[in-house]
Coordinates of C-alpha atoms in Angstrom, one line a residue:
M4 CA -4.8 41.2 -65.1
L5 CA -5.9 39.0 -62.3
S6 CA -8.9 40.9 -61.0
R7 CA -10.6 39.8 -57.8
S8 CA -12.7 41.5 -55.2
F9 CA -13.6 39.9 -51.9
N10 CA -16.6 40.5 -49.7
V11 CA -15.9 39.7 -46.0
L12 CA -19.5 39.6 -44.8
P13 CA -19.5 36.2 -43.1
F14 CA -23.3 36.2 -42.8
L15 CA -23.9 36.5 -46.6
F16 CA -21.9 33.8 -48.3
A17 CA -18.8 31.7 -48.1
T18 CA -15.9 32.7 -50.3
K19 CA -14.8 29.8 -52.4
Q20 CA -11.1 29.1 -52.4
P21 CA -9.5 28.9 -55.9
Q22 CA -8.2 25.5 -56.9
F23 CA -4.6 25.4 -58.2
R24 CA -3.3 22.4 -60.1
P25 CA -0.3 20.8 -58.5
I26 CA 3.0 22.0 -59.7
L27 CA 6.0 20.1 -58.5
N28 CA 8.4 22.5 -60.0
L29 CA 7.8 26.0 -58.7
D30 CA 9.8 27.5 -61.6
Q31 CA 7.0 26.4 -63.9
V32 CA 4.5 28.8 -62.2
P33 CA 3.2 31.2 -64.8
Q34 CA 3.7 34.9 -64.2
A35 CA 0.8 36.6 -62.5
A36 CA -0.1 40.2 -62.2
P37 CA -0.2 41.9 -58.8
L38 CA -3.3 41.7 -56.7
D39 CA -6.1 43.9 -57.9
T40 CA -5.6 47.4 -56.3
T41 CA -9.3 48.2 -56.6
T42 CA -9.9 46.5 -53.3
T43 CA -10.5 48.8 -50.3
I44 CA -9.8 47.7 -46.8
H45 CA -11.6 49.6 -44.1
S46 CA -10.3 49.9 -40.5
S47 CA -13.3 47.9 -39.4
G48 CA -12.2 44.9 -41.3
L49 CA -14.9 45.1 -43.9
I50 CA -13.5 44.7 -47.4
T51 CA -15.4 46.2 -50.3
S52 CA -14.8 46.9 -54.0
T53 CA -14.5 50.4 -55.3
I54 CA -16.7 49.4 -58.2
E55 CA -19.6 48.4 -56.1
E56 CA -19.6 50.0 -52.6
H57 CA -21.9 48.6 -50.0
S58 CA -24.4 51.1 -48.5
N59 CA -23.9 49.8 -45.0
I60 CA -20.3 49.8 -43.8
A61 CA -19.6 47.7 -40.8
E62 CA -18.9 49.4 -37.5
S63 CA -15.4 49.2 -35.9
V64 CA -14.5 46.5 -33.4
Q65 CA -15.3 47.6 -29.8
V66 CA -13.6 46.3 -26.7
T67 CA -14.5 46.8 -23.0
R68 CA -12.7 45.5 -20.0
L69 CA -14.8 45.3 -16.8
Q70 CA -13.7 45.7 -13.3
N71 CA -13.8 41.9 -12.7
G72 CA -11.3 41.4 -15.5
V73 CA -13.6 40.0 -18.2
R74 CA -13.1 41.5 -21.7
I75 CA -16.1 42.0 -24.0
I76 CA -15.4 42.4 -27.7
S77 CA -18.0 42.9 -30.5
Q78 CA -18.5 44.2 -34.0
D79 CA -21.8 45.1 -35.7
L80 CA -21.7 44.1 -39.3
G81 CA -25.4 45.0 -39.9
G82 CA -26.5 41.4 -40.4
A83 CA -29.8 39.8 -39.4
I84 CA -28.1 36.9 -37.5
A85 CA -26.2 37.5 -34.3
S86 CA -23.5 35.3 -32.9
I87 CA -22.4 35.3 -29.2
G88 CA -19.7 33.3 -27.6
A89 CA -18.1 33.0 -24.2
Y90 CA -14.5 31.9 -24.1
T91 CA -12.7 30.8 -20.9
F92 CA -9.0 30.0 -20.9
A93 CA -9.2 26.5 -19.4
G94 CA -8.3 24.5 -22.5
P95 CA -6.0 21.6 -23.0
A96 CA -2.8 23.7 -22.6
F97 CA -3.7 24.3 -18.9
E98 CA -4.4 20.7 -18.0
P99 CA -1.8 18.7 -15.9
A100 CA 0.5 16.5 -17.9
N101 CA -0.6 13.4 -16.0
C102 CA -4.3 14.0 -17.0
P103 CA -4.5 14.4 -20.8
G104 CA -7.9 15.1 -22.2
L105 CA -9.2 17.2 -19.2
G106 CA -9.6 20.4 -21.3
A107 CA -11.3 18.5 -24.1
M108 CA -13.7 16.9 -21.7
L109 CA -14.5 20.3 -20.2
Q110 CA -15.3 21.6 -23.7
S111 CA -17.6 18.7 -24.2
A112 CA -19.3 19.6 -20.8
F113 CA -19.9 23.2 -22.0
T114 CA -21.3 22.0 -25.3
L115 CA -23.6 19.5 -23.6
Q116 CA -24.9 22.1 -21.1
N117 CA -25.4 24.5 -24.0
S118 CA -27.5 21.9 -25.8
K119 CA -29.5 21.1 -22.7
Q120 CA -30.3 24.7 -22.0
T121 CA -31.5 25.2 -25.5
T122 CA -33.8 22.2 -25.3
L123 CA -35.3 23.4 -22.1
N124 CA -36.0 26.8 -23.5
G125 CA -36.9 25.5 -27.0
K126 CA -40.4 26.9 -27.0
K127 CA -39.2 30.4 -26.2
I128 CA -36.0 30.3 -28.1
V129 CA -36.5 29.4 -31.7
N130 CA -33.7 31.3 -33.4
I131 CA -30.7 29.2 -32.5
E132 CA -28.9 28.0 -35.7
E133 CA -26.7 25.3 -34.4
F134 CA -23.8 24.5 -32.1
Y135 CA -20.2 24.0 -33.1
P136 CA -18.2 21.9 -30.7
K137 CA -14.6 22.8 -31.2
V138 CA -11.6 22.2 -29.0
H139 CA -9.1 25.1 -29.0
K140 CA -5.7 24.7 -27.5
Y141 CA -6.1 27.5 -24.9
H142 CA -9.8 28.1 -24.4
V143 CA -13.1 26.3 -24.0
S144 CA -16.2 28.0 -25.3
A145 CA -20.0 28.1 -25.4
H146 CA -21.6 29.6 -28.4
V147 CA -25.0 30.2 -30.0
N148 CA -26.4 31.9 -33.1
C149 CA -29.8 33.7 -33.0
S150 CA -31.7 36.4 -34.7
R151 CA -30.4 39.9 -34.2
D152 CA -33.1 40.9 -31.8
G153 CA -33.5 37.5 -30.1
W154 CA -30.5 37.3 -27.8
Q155 CA -31.4 39.8 -25.1
S156 CA -33.5 38.9 -22.1
R157 CA -35.0 42.4 -21.9
K158 CA -34.8 45.7 -23.7
S159 CA -32.1 48.0 -22.4
S160 CA -33.3 50.9 -20.4
H161 CA -32.4 52.4 -17.0
R162 CA -36.0 52.2 -15.8
I163 CA -36.4 48.5 -16.5
A164 CA -32.9 47.8 -15.1
E165 CA -33.9 49.4 -11.8
E166 CA -37.1 47.3 -11.8
Q167 CA -35.1 44.1 -12.5
A168 CA -32.7 44.9 -9.6
K169 CA -35.7 45.0 -7.3
M170 CA -37.0 41.7 -8.6
K171 CA -33.8 39.7 -8.5
S172 CA -35.4 36.3 -8.1
K173 CA -37.8 36.8 -10.9
S174 CA -35.0 38.2 -13.1
S175 CA -32.9 35.1 -12.6
S176 CA -35.5 32.9 -14.2
K177 CA -36.1 35.4 -16.9
K178 CA -32.4 35.5 -17.8
Q179 CA -32.4 31.8 -18.5
N180 CA -34.8 32.5 -21.3
S181 CA -32.2 34.5 -23.2
I182 CA -29.5 33.3 -25.5
F183 CA -27.0 35.0 -23.2
G184 CA -28.5 33.1 -20.3
I185 CA -27.7 29.8 -22.0
I186 CA -24.0 30.8 -22.3
T187 CA -23.7 31.9 -18.7
A188 CA -25.3 28.7 -17.5
S189 CA -22.9 26.7 -19.6
L190 CA -19.9 28.5 -18.1
T191 CA -21.1 28.6 -14.4
N192 CA -22.8 25.2 -14.2
P193 CA -21.4 22.7 -16.7
P194 CA -22.7 19.1 -16.4
I195 CA -19.8 17.6 -14.4
Q196 CA -21.8 15.5 -11.9
K197 CA -21.0 11.8 -11.8
A198 CA -23.9 10.6 -14.0
E199 CA -23.3 13.3 -16.5
V200 CA -19.6 12.6 -16.8
E201 CA -20.3 9.1 -17.8
T202 CA -22.3 10.4 -20.7
L203 CA -19.3 12.6 -21.6
H204 CA -17.0 9.6 -21.5
N205 CA -19.2 7.7 -24.0
S206 CA -19.6 10.7 -26.4
S207 CA -15.9 11.6 -26.3
D208 CA -14.9 8.0 -27.1
T209 CA -17.3 7.9 -30.0
R210 CA -16.1 11.2 -31.5
L211 CA -12.5 10.1 -31.3
N212 CA -13.3 6.8 -33.1
E213 CA -15.1 8.6 -35.8
L214 CA -12.2 11.0 -36.3
R215 CA -9.7 8.2 -36.4
W216 CA -11.5 6.0 -38.9
K217 CA -13.4 8.5 -41.0
Q218 CA -11.1 11.5 -41.0
P219 CA -7.6 9.9 -40.7
T220 CA -5.7 13.0 -41.9
E221 CA -7.3 15.2 -39.3
Y222 CA -6.6 12.6 -36.7
A223 CA -3.0 12.5 -37.8
K224 CA -2.6 16.3 -37.4
L225 CA -4.0 16.2 -33.9
L226 CA -1.6 13.4 -32.9
L227 CA 1.3 15.2 -34.5
E228 CA 0.8 18.0 -32.0
T229 CA 1.3 15.6 -29.2
V230 CA 4.5 14.4 -30.8
A231 CA 5.9 17.8 -31.7
Y232 CA 5.4 19.2 -28.2
Y233 CA 5.8 16.0 -26.3
L234 CA 4.7 16.3 -22.6
E235 CA 4.5 20.1 -23.0
P236 CA 1.4 22.3 -22.6
L237 CA 1.1 22.6 -26.4
G238 CA 1.3 18.8 -26.6
S239 CA -1.8 18.3 -24.6
P240 CA -4.4 16.6 -26.9
R241 CA -7.5 18.3 -28.2
F242 CA -9.3 15.0 -27.6
V243 CA -9.8 12.6 -24.7
P244 CA -7.5 9.6 -25.0
V245 CA -9.4 6.4 -24.5
E246 CA -6.9 5.1 -22.0
N247 CA -7.2 8.2 -19.8
S248 CA -11.0 8.7 -20.1
P249 CA -11.8 6.7 -16.9
Y250 CA -9.5 8.8 -14.8
I251 CA -11.3 12.1 -15.7
T252 CA -13.8 11.9 -12.9
S253 CA -16.4 14.4 -11.8
A254 CA -14.1 15.6 -8.9
V255 CA -11.2 16.2 -11.3
L256 CA -13.4 18.2 -13.7
Q257 CA -14.9 20.3 -10.9
E258 CA -11.4 21.1 -9.5
H259 CA -10.2 22.2 -13.0
H260 CA -13.3 24.2 -13.6
S261 CA -13.2 26.0 -10.3
L262 CA -9.5 26.9 -10.8
Y263 CA -9.7 28.3 -14.3
A264 CA -13.4 29.4 -15.0
V265 CA -13.0 32.9 -13.6
S266 CA -13.8 36.3 -15.0
S267 CA -10.2 37.4 -15.4
R268 CA -9.8 34.5 -17.8
T269 CA -13.0 35.1 -19.8
I270 CA -13.7 36.8 -23.1
I271 CA -17.2 37.5 -24.4
A272 CA -17.5 38.0 -28.1
G273 CA -20.4 39.1 -30.2
V274 CA -21.2 39.7 -33.9
N275 CA -24.1 41.8 -35.0
V276 CA -25.0 42.9 -31.5
D277 CA -25.0 46.3 -29.8
H278 CA -21.9 46.6 -27.8
D279 CA -23.4 48.5 -24.9
A280 CA -26.3 46.1 -24.7
L281 CA -23.9 43.2 -24.6
V282 CA -22.0 44.8 -21.7
E283 CA -25.2 45.5 -19.9
E284 CA -26.5 42.0 -20.4
Y285 CA -23.3 40.5 -18.9
E286 CA -23.4 42.8 -15.9
N287 CA -27.0 41.9 -15.3
A288 CA -26.2 38.2 -15.5
S289 CA -23.7 38.7 -12.6
I290 CA -21.7 35.5 -13.3
P291 CA -20.0 34.5 -10.0
D292 CA -16.3 33.7 -9.8
S293 CA -14.9 30.6 -8.2
N294 CA -12.2 32.9 -6.7
P295 CA -13.6 36.2 -5.1
P296 CA -12.3 39.4 -6.8
S297 CA -10.8 40.5 -3.5
E298 CA -8.3 37.7 -3.5
P299 CA -4.8 38.5 -4.9
P300 CA -4.1 37.4 -8.5
N301 CA -3.4 33.7 -8.8
T302 CA 0.3 33.0 -9.2
L303 CA -0.5 30.5 -12.0
E304 CA -1.5 33.4 -14.2
S305 CA 2.0 34.9 -14.4
E306 CA 3.5 31.5 -15.0
E307 CA 1.1 30.8 -17.8
E308 CA 1.8 34.2 -19.4
V309 CA 5.5 33.2 -19.6
N310 CA 4.5 29.9 -21.3
L311 CA 2.6 31.8 -23.9
K312 CA 5.6 33.9 -24.7
T313 CA 8.0 31.0 -24.8
E314 CA 6.1 28.4 -26.8
T315 CA 9.1 27.8 -29.1
R316 CA 10.9 26.2 -26.2
Q317 CA 8.2 23.6 -25.9
Y318 CA 9.0 22.1 -29.3
T319 CA 10.7 18.8 -29.0
G320 CA 10.1 17.1 -32.4
G321 CA 9.8 13.3 -32.5
E322 CA 8.4 10.3 -34.3
R323 CA 5.5 7.9 -33.6
H324 CA 4.1 5.0 -35.6
D325 CA 0.7 3.4 -34.8
H326 CA 0.0 0.4 -37.0
E327 CA -3.6 -0.3 -37.8
D328 CA -5.5 -2.8 -39.9
R329 CA -7.9 -0.2 -41.2
A330 CA -9.5 -2.4 -43.9
K331 CA -10.5 -5.0 -41.2
V332 CA -11.7 -2.4 -38.7
I333 CA -13.8 -0.1 -40.8
I334 CA -14.9 -2.8 -43.3
T335 CA -15.5 -0.4 -46.1
K336 CA -12.8 -1.6 -48.5
P337 CA -14.1 -4.4 -50.8
F338 CA -10.6 -5.4 -51.9
M339 CA -9.1 -5.1 -48.4
D340 CA -6.8 -2.3 -49.6
T341 CA -4.3 -1.0 -47.1
E342 CA -3.2 2.6 -46.7
T343 CA -0.7 4.7 -44.9
I344 CA -1.6 8.1 -43.4
C345 CA 1.2 10.4 -42.2
A346 CA 1.5 13.9 -40.9
V347 CA 4.9 15.7 -41.0
G348 CA 5.5 19.1 -39.4
W349 CA 8.1 21.6 -38.2
L350 CA 8.3 24.5 -35.8
T351 CA 7.3 27.9 -37.2
Y352 CA 5.9 31.2 -36.0
G353 CA 2.6 31.8 -34.3
Q354 CA -0.1 34.5 -34.6
D355 CA 1.0 36.8 -31.8
R356 CA 0.7 40.5 -32.7
V357 CA 4.5 41.0 -32.2
Q358 CA 5.1 38.3 -34.9
L359 CA 2.5 39.6 -37.4
K360 CA 5.0 39.8 -40.3
Q361 CA 6.3 36.3 -39.6
Y362 CA 2.7 35.0 -39.1
A363 CA 1.7 36.3 -42.6
A364 CA 4.9 34.8 -44.1
S365 CA 3.9 31.4 -42.6
L366 CA 0.5 31.6 -44.1
V367 CA 2.1 32.3 -47.5
A368 CA 4.6 29.5 -47.0
K369 CA 1.7 27.1 -46.4
A370 CA 0.1 28.3 -49.6
L371 CA 3.3 27.8 -51.5
L372 CA 3.5 24.2 -50.2
D373 CA -0.1 23.7 -51.4
L374 CA 0.9 24.8 -54.9
G375 CA 3.2 21.8 -55.2
L376 CA 1.3 19.1 -53.4
T377 CA -1.3 17.0 -55.2
N378 CA -4.8 16.6 -54.0
D379 CA -6.1 14.1 -56.5
R380 CA -3.3 11.7 -57.4
H381 CA -4.2 8.0 -57.7
H382 CA -2.0 5.0 -58.1
N383 CA -3.4 1.8 -59.8
T384 CA -2.4 -1.3 -57.9
G385 CA -3.5 -4.3 -60.0
D386 CA -7.3 -4.6 -59.9
S387 CA -7.8 -2.0 -57.1
C388 CA -7.3 1.8 -56.9
V389 CA -6.0 3.4 -53.7
G390 CA -6.6 7.1 -53.4
S391 CA -3.6 9.1 -52.3
G392 CA -2.8 12.7 -51.9
M393 CA -0.9 15.3 -49.9
N394 CA -2.1 18.5 -48.4
A395 CA -0.3 21.3 -46.5
F396 CA -1.5 22.6 -43.1
Y397 CA -0.5 25.4 -40.7
T398 CA -1.5 25.3 -37.1
P399 CA -0.7 28.6 -35.4
F400 CA -0.6 29.0 -31.6
Q401 CA 0.6 32.3 -30.0
T402 CA 4.4 32.6 -30.4
A403 CA 4.9 29.2 -32.1
G404 CA 3.2 27.2 -34.8
L405 CA 3.3 23.9 -36.7
L406 CA 3.6 23.9 -40.5
G407 CA 3.8 20.8 -42.6
F408 CA 1.8 18.4 -44.7
T409 CA -0.4 15.2 -44.5
L410 CA 0.0 12.2 -46.8
V411 CA -2.4 9.4 -47.7
S412 CA -1.0 6.7 -49.9
E413 CA -0.6 3.0 -50.7
P414 CA 2.0 1.7 -48.3
A415 CA 4.6 0.9 -51.0
Q416 CA 4.4 4.5 -52.4
A417 CA 4.3 6.4 -49.1
P418 CA 8.1 6.7 -48.5
K419 CA 8.7 7.9 -52.0
M420 CA 5.9 10.5 -51.8
L421 CA 7.3 11.7 -48.5
L422 CA 10.8 12.3 -49.9
E423 CA 9.2 14.1 -52.9
A424 CA 7.4 16.4 -50.5
M425 CA 10.5 17.0 -48.5
K426 CA 12.3 18.2 -51.7
L427 CA 9.4 20.6 -52.3
V428 CA 9.6 22.0 -48.8
K429 CA 13.3 22.7 -49.3
G430 CA 12.6 24.2 -52.7
I431 CA 10.2 26.7 -51.3
K432 CA 13.1 28.5 -49.8
N433 CA 14.1 29.7 -53.2
A434 CA 10.7 30.1 -54.7
P435 CA 10.4 32.6 -57.6
Q436 CA 8.5 35.9 -57.1
E437 CA 5.8 34.8 -59.5
A438 CA 5.0 31.7 -57.3
V439 CA 5.0 33.9 -54.2
N440 CA 2.5 36.3 -55.8
I441 CA 0.1 33.5 -56.5
A442 CA 0.7 32.0 -53.0
K443 CA -0.2 35.4 -51.4
L444 CA -3.5 35.4 -53.2
N445 CA -4.2 31.9 -52.1
A446 CA -3.1 32.7 -48.5
R447 CA -5.4 35.7 -48.5
V448 CA -8.4 33.7 -49.6
S449 CA -7.6 30.8 -47.3
F450 CA -7.4 33.2 -44.3
L451 CA -10.7 34.7 -45.1
N452 CA -12.3 31.3 -45.6
E453 CA -11.1 30.1 -42.2
N454 CA -12.2 33.2 -40.3
T455 CA -15.2 34.6 -42.1
V456 CA -16.9 31.7 -43.9
S457 CA -19.6 31.8 -41.2
I458 CA -20.7 34.1 -38.5
Q459 CA -19.5 31.5 -35.9
D460 CA -16.0 31.6 -37.5
Y461 CA -15.9 35.4 -37.2
C462 CA -17.0 35.3 -33.6
D463 CA -14.2 33.0 -32.8
F464 CA -11.8 35.3 -34.7
L465 CA -12.8 38.2 -32.5
C466 CA -11.8 36.2 -29.5
T467 CA -8.4 35.1 -30.9
C468 CA -7.5 38.6 -32.1
L469 CA -7.2 39.6 -28.4
P470 CA -4.1 38.5 -26.4
P471 CA -5.1 35.6 -24.2
I472 CA -4.9 35.9 -20.4
S473 CA -4.1 39.6 -20.5
D474 CA -5.6 43.0 -19.7
S475 CA -4.8 44.2 -23.2
R476 CA -7.5 45.6 -25.4
M477 CA -5.3 45.7 -28.5
V478 CA -7.0 44.0 -31.4
T479 CA -5.3 42.5 -34.4
G480 CA -7.9 43.0 -37.1
L481 CA -8.5 41.3 -40.4
D482 CA -7.2 44.2 -42.4
E483 CA -3.9 44.1 -40.6
V484 CA -3.3 40.5 -41.4
L485 CA -4.3 40.9 -45.0
L486 CA -2.0 43.9 -45.4
A487 CA 0.8 41.8 -43.8
I488 CA 0.1 39.0 -46.3
E489 CA 0.3 41.4 -49.2
S490 CA 3.7 42.7 -48.0
V491 CA 5.4 39.2 -47.7
S492 CA 8.5 38.9 -49.8
T493 CA 10.7 36.0 -50.9
T494 CA 13.1 36.9 -48.1
D495 CA 10.3 36.4 -45.5
I496 CA 9.6 33.0 -47.0
K497 CA 13.2 32.1 -46.7
C498 CA 13.3 33.0 -43.0
V499 CA 10.2 30.8 -42.3
I500 CA 11.8 27.8 -44.1
D501 CA 15.1 28.4 -42.4
M502 CA 13.4 28.3 -39.0
M503 CA 11.5 25.1 -39.9
L504 CA 14.5 23.2 -41.1
S505 CA 16.7 24.3 -38.2
H506 CA 14.6 22.2 -35.9
P507 CA 13.9 18.5 -35.7
T508 CA 11.2 17.0 -37.9
S509 CA 8.0 15.8 -36.3
F510 CA 6.3 12.7 -37.7
Y511 CA 3.1 10.8 -36.9
G512 CA 1.9 7.9 -39.0
H513 CA -1.0 5.4 -38.7
G514 CA -2.5 2.7 -40.9
E515 CA -0.1 0.3 -42.5
M516 CA 3.2 1.2 -40.8
H517 CA 5.1 -2.1 -40.7
R518 CA 6.7 -1.4 -44.0
F519 CA 7.3 2.3 -43.4
P520 CA 10.9 3.2 -42.4
S521 CA 11.9 5.6 -39.7
I522 CA 12.3 9.2 -40.8
R523 CA 15.8 9.1 -39.4
H524 CA 16.6 6.3 -41.9
L525 CA 15.2 8.5 -44.6
G526 CA 17.6 11.2 -43.7
L527 CA 15.0 13.6 -42.2

């Protein structure tokens, strides 16, 4: 009996994902008992064991939509550390096709402003944990962690609120001393002046180079998105291309920010905070809009809503090879070993609520692929040893996603490994029930690791569980996704693989690519 119980308290500890030995033949997967039924899933998303119940059960998720269109979502898990994030839908997907990197640059501006405000208030704000600069496809964000009682600028009370209303000028300076004031400053006044943009250019170029040379598989996955959705909104890069960096000027950033950084496109998320206090803090901050509320809704909003619902139409597929002499550039290989790094993917389902069943099936399909791909294979090449391996990945958007694998290998072995992986992808279509049972367990743990390993991750999850650019307050909670994973069948897996293989293959490779054939020549 495979007995496991999971605790989804992101502020306590990180759940370690079980390691499975690679099995190239899924028929060899040993039989596994069903998941332990002693796990209790509460409506709040807190998972506890019936053997050892926690005394403090998390409160349910609360959502409020204000008159200006902003949505505020929070959940109090009872932890000592609070996490607050502000998310504005102005990410790469909304940038013009002739200016790639604009959304990523704006995210860098928010992060820089966040850091500057923290430094200025360092003597009064001592509870900030750290900042996590991430580039999401749809939104840009500012985020801070702090102690549970350290994020408010004042204690909530009607009497003090009235006094603060009479002392607006003094209140403004006081609000900047709060954690929430840092976020509002980041969203309303990002550093997009001429001198500051030059700093952003330098930092973005440095980060891209570090990603390319130190994390080549992550770099390949990001480039694969630009190939799979070529010149489409989902194909906009999550980084600033070096060749386009000089064209992202202060004026371009200001225009993009003024167009999209409005309340109707903003979500405020909080973990371990009082919901009413969070709403009051936002209302007292009085974040101004670039477009007055009295104006009619922007026509762009309806057009973007259509794009979110028709993401599958953006998928083009394609192939791109970037040859690099990595051994010469990074100078870390004593024997001048060469390597080939590839990312291969196909169109699959997204994480939209209406596709919850297919989303769960895609998570399990990715876990099945992981069961058959090696993580620690090495090939000896004379007097040198080149590390190689394959890993599955799944990048969900709203109604579409990208599922595939990455490959790092000696150039001579790369085509062979790619064909082996392709056989495995096709074999998943007829995976035995025993393998699916193990994959469901793995998918469950992976999902929890990605969304609850830290309080920052769970704060981000609260934002993404709401529909983007919408008035909806419908939340897709952790428990719903976990139950959907548990109900995945072999038929659901077959539907996911059928959808993937019915669309063109997307391929991106860098490193030693002169000897790598076209995937069309490989029959893909």
